[in-house]
Coordinates of N, CA and C in Angstrom, one line a residue:
M405 N -26.5 -12.8 5.9 CA -26.6 -14.3 5.9 C -26.1 -14.5 5.2
I406 N -25.3 -13.4 4.3 CA -24.7 -14.2 2.7 C -22.8 -15.2 3.0
G407 N -22.8 -13.6 4.4 CA -21.3 -14.0 4.7 C -21.8 -16.0 5.6
R408 N -22.4 -15.4 6.1 CA -22.3 -17.6 7.1 C -22.5 -18.6 6.0
L409 N -24.0 -18.0 4.0 CA -23.9 -18.9 3.9 C -22.2 -18.9 2.9
I410 N -21.9 -18.6 2.7 CA -20.4 -18.4 1.9 C -19.5 -19.5 3.3
G411 N -19.3 -19.0 4.0 CA -18.4 -19.1 4.9 C -19.0 -21.2 4.7
E412 N -20.1 -21.8 4.8 CA -21.1 -23.1 4.9 C -20.4 -23.5 4.0
V413 N -20.4 -22.8 3.1 CA -20.5 -23.6 1.4 C -18.7 -24.2 1.3
Y414 N -17.8 -22.9 1.9 CA -16.7 -23.6 3.0 C -16.2 -24.4 3.6
A415 N -17.0 -24.3 4.1 CA -17.2 -26.1 5.0 C -17.4 -27.0 5.0
N416 N -18.8 -27.1 3.3 CA -19.2 -28.6 3.2 C -17.5 -28.3 1.7
V417 N -17.6 -28.0 1.4 CA -16.1 -28.3 0.7 C -15.2 -28.6 1.7
S418 N -14.5 -28.1 2.3 CA -13.9 -28.7 3.7 C -13.9 -30.6 4.2
R419 N -15.8 -30.6 4.0 CA -16.0 -31.4 4.9 C -16.2 -32.2 3.7
H420 N -16.6 -32.6 2.8 CA -17.2 -33.2 2.3 C -15.9 -34.3 0.4
A421 N -15.1 -32.6 0.8 CA -14.4 -32.9 -0.9 C -13.6 -34.1 -1.0
P422 N -13.4 -34.3 -1.7 CA -12.1 -35.2 -1.4 C -10.1 -34.6 -1.3
S423 N -9.2 -34.8 0.0 CA -8.1 -34.5 0.0 C -7.6 -33.8 -1.0
G424 N -7.5 -32.9 -2.0 CA -7.0 -32.0 -3.3 C -7.3 -32.2 -4.4
G425 N -8.7 -32.2 -4.2 CA -9.6 -32.2 -5.3 C -9.4 -31.1 -5.8
K426 N -10.3 -30.9 -6.5 CA -10.9 -30.1 -6.9 C -12.1 -29.2 -6.7
Y427 N -12.0 -27.2 -6.4 CA -13.5 -26.8 -5.7 C -12.6 -25.3 -6.8
E428 N -14.6 -25.0 -7.7 CA -14.4 -23.6 -7.6 C -16.1 -22.8 -7.1
V429 N -15.8 -21.5 -6.1 CA -16.8 -20.9 -5.7 C -16.4 -19.5 -6.9
S430 N -18.4 -19.7 -6.8 CA -18.3 -18.1 -7.9 C -19.7 -16.7 -6.5
V431 N -18.8 -15.3 -6.5 CA -19.8 -15.2 -5.7 C -20.0 -14.2 -7.4
L432 N -21.2 -14.0 -7.8 CA -21.8 -12.5 -8.7 C -22.9 -12.1 -8.4
V433 N -22.4 -10.6 -8.2 CA -23.6 -9.9 -8.2 C -24.4 -8.9 -8.6
K434 N -25.0 -8.8 -8.9 CA -26.3 -8.1 -9.7 C -27.5 -6.8 -9.6
T435 N -27.3 -5.7 -9.8 CA -27.7 -4.9 -9.5 C -28.9 -5.5 -8.7
H436 N -30.0 -6.5 -8.8 CA -31.8 -7.1 -8.3 C -31.2 -8.1 -7.4
S437 N -30.2 -8.8 -7.8 CA -29.6 -10.6 -6.8 C -28.1 -10.5 -6.1
L438 N -27.6 -11.6 -5.9 CA -26.3 -11.3 -5.9 C -26.3 -13.5 -5.3
E439 N -25.6 -14.3 -7.0 CA -26.3 -15.8 -7.1 C -24.1 -16.0 -6.5
I440 N -24.5 -16.7 -6.2 CA -23.5 -17.5 -5.5 C -23.6 -19.6 -5.5
T441 N -22.7 -19.9 -6.6 CA -22.3 -21.2 -7.0 C -20.6 -21.5 -7.1
E442 N -21.2 -22.4 -7.0 CA -20.0 -23.7 -6.1 C -19.8 -25.5 -6.7
V443 N -18.7 -25.5 -7.4 CA -19.1 -26.7 -7.4 C -17.6 -27.9 -7.5
N444 N -17.7 -29.3 -7.2 CA -15.8 -30.4 -6.4 C -16.3 -31.6 -6.6
D445 N -15.5 -31.7 -6.4 CA -14.9 -33.1 -7.1 C -15.9 -34.1 -5.3
M446 N -16.5 -35.2 -5.0 CA -17.2 -35.6 -4.8 C -15.9 -36.9 -3.5
G447 N -15.1 -37.9 -5.2 CA -15.2 -39.1 -5.0 C -15.4 -39.5 -4.7
A448 N -15.2 -41.1 -4.5 CA -15.5 -42.5 -4.5 C -16.4 -42.5 -2.7
R449 N -16.0 -41.9 -2.4 CA -16.7 -42.2 -0.7 C -17.9 -41.9 -0.3
H450 N -18.6 -40.6 -1.8 CA -19.7 -39.9 -1.2 C -20.8 -40.5 -2.7
S451 N -20.5 -41.5 -2.4 CA -21.1 -42.4 -3.8 C -23.6 -42.0 -3.9
G452 N -23.8 -41.9 -2.6 CA -24.9 -41.7 -2.4 C -25.0 -40.7 -1.5
S453 N -26.0 -40.8 -0.6 CA -26.4 -39.6 -0.4 C -26.2 -38.6 0.7
L454 N -25.6 -37.5 0.9 CA -24.2 -36.9 1.4 C -24.2 -37.3 3.6
P455 N -23.8 -37.3 4.1 CA -24.1 -37.0 5.7 C -24.2 -36.1 5.8
G456 N -24.8 -35.6 7.7 CA -24.1 -34.5 7.6 C -25.3 -33.4 8.4
G457 N -25.2 -32.5 8.7 CA -26.3 -31.6 9.2 C -27.0 -31.4 8.6
H458 N -28.3 -29.4 8.8 CA -29.1 -29.7 8.3 C -28.9 -27.9 7.8
G459 N -27.1 -27.7 7.4 CA -27.1 -26.7 7.8 C -28.0 -25.8 5.8
L460 N -27.0 -26.3 5.0 CA -28.0 -26.1 3.5 C -29.4 -25.7 3.5
R461 N -30.2 -26.7 4.4 CA -31.5 -27.3 4.0 C -32.4 -25.9 4.7
Q462 N -31.8 -25.0 6.1 CA -32.2 -23.7 6.4 C -31.6 -22.7 6.0
F463 N -30.9 -23.0 4.8 CA -30.0 -21.7 4.4 C -31.4 -21.9 3.5
A464 N -31.6 -22.9 2.8 CA -33.2 -23.1 1.6 C -34.0 -21.8 2.4
A465 N -35.0 -22.7 3.5 CA -35.9 -21.8 3.7 C -35.8 -20.7 3.6
E466 N -34.6 -20.6 4.5 CA -34.4 -18.6 4.7 C -33.9 -17.7 3.6
I467 N -33.3 -18.7 1.8 CA -33.4 -17.8 1.1 C -34.5 -18.0 0.5
E468 N -35.4 -18.8 0.8 CA -36.9 -18.8 -0.2 C -37.3 -18.2 0.4
H469 N -37.7 -17.8 2.0 CA -38.8 -17.5 2.1 C -38.9 -15.9 2.2
I470 N -37.4 -15.4 1.5 CA -37.8 -13.9 0.7 C -37.5 -14.0 -0.4
G471 N -37.8 -14.5 -0.7 CA -37.8 -15.0 -3.0 C -36.9 -15.6 -3.6
G472 N -36.0 -16.4 -2.8 CA -35.1 -16.1 -3.7 C -35.1 -17.7 -3.8
S473 N -34.0 -19.1 -4.0 CA -33.6 -19.7 -5.0 C -32.4 -20.7 -3.7
L474 N -32.3 -21.8 -3.6 CA -31.2 -22.2 -3.2 C -31.1 -23.9 -3.6
S475 N -31.0 -24.3 -5.1 CA -30.2 -25.9 -5.3 C -29.6 -26.8 -4.9
T476 N -29.3 -27.6 -5.3 CA -28.3 -28.8 -5.8 C -28.0 -30.0 -6.3
D477 N -27.2 -30.7 -6.1 CA -27.1 -31.4 -6.8 C -26.5 -32.6 -6.8
C478 N -26.1 -33.9 -6.9 CA -24.1 -34.2 -7.7 C -25.1 -35.4 -8.6
E479 N -23.7 -35.1 -9.5 CA -23.3 -35.8 -10.8 C -22.5 -36.0 -11.3
N480 N -22.5 -36.9 -11.0 CA -20.9 -38.3 -11.9 C -19.7 -37.4 -10.6
G481 N -20.3 -38.3 -9.6 CA -19.5 -37.2 -8.6 C -18.4 -36.0 -8.1
I482 N -19.5 -34.7 -9.1 CA -19.5 -34.3 -9.1 C -20.8 -33.4 -8.2
W483 N -20.8 -31.9 -7.5 CA -21.2 -31.5 -6.2 C -21.4 -30.3 -7.3
M484 N -22.6 -29.9 -6.9 CA -22.9 -28.4 -7.2 C -23.6 -28.1 -7.0
F485 N -23.5 -26.5 -6.4 CA -24.6 -25.1 -4.8 C -24.9 -24.9 -6.0
H486 N -25.9 -23.7 -6.1 CA -26.1 -21.9 -5.9 C -27.8 -21.5 -5.5
A487 N -27.5 -20.8 -5.5 CA -28.1 -19.8 -4.2 C -28.6 -18.4 -5.8
R488 N -29.2 -18.6 -5.5 CA -29.5 -16.4 -5.5 C -31.1 -16.1 -4.2
I489 N -30.0 -15.6 -4.1 CA -30.5 -14.0 -3.3 C -31.1 -12.3 -4.0
L490 N -32.1 -12.7 -3.6 CA -32.6 -10.6 -3.7 C -32.3 -9.9 -3.3
F491 N -32.2 -9.2 -3.7 CA -32.0 -7.9 -2.5 C -33.0 -6.6 -3.2
A492 N -33.5 -6.7 -1.7 CA -34.4 -4.9 -1.6 C -34.0 -3.9 -1.6
D493 N -33.9 -2.1 -2.3 CA -33.1 -1.8 -2.5 C -31.5 -1.2 -2.4
G494 N -31.0 -2.9 -2.7 CA -29.7 -1.8 -2.4 C -29.0 -3.7 -2.2
F495 N -30.7 -3.9 -0.9 CA -29.3 -4.5 0.2 C -30.4 -6.2 0.7
P496 N -30.1 -7.7 0.3 CA -30.4 -8.7 1.1 C -32.2 -8.5 2.0
A497 N -33.3 -8.8 0.9 CA -34.4 -8.7 1.4 C -33.6 -9.6 3.2
R498 N -35.3 -9.1 3.7 CA -34.8 -9.2 4.9 C -37.0 -10.2 4.8
R499 N -36.5 -11.0 6.0 CA -37.6 -11.4 6.8 C -38.3 -11.0 7.4
T500 N -40.1 -11.5 6.9 CA -40.9 -10.5 7.8 C -41.7 -11.4 7.9
G501 N -42.3 -11.7 9.6 CA -43.3 -12.9 10.3 C -42.9 -13.7 10.6

């Protein structure tokens, strides 16, 4: 899941950030969780809601199902993304049921 989520984050930067715009992605590994944070310029072309698929919504459902969180926000032309994935015994928790 983590590799797919990071791929989705970079795909969204490529899709929505202006050419030459700034972006930053960080991955922080902690004892019981992993956090991914991403911010990027949005530019004038995305002043309202973002077009696109359901990638982040699907990841949010999957991550929240195992007790983590995923949030996004867009403010003053800056897109912000944060995900926290919980670990169980040193590995990402798995969905059950």
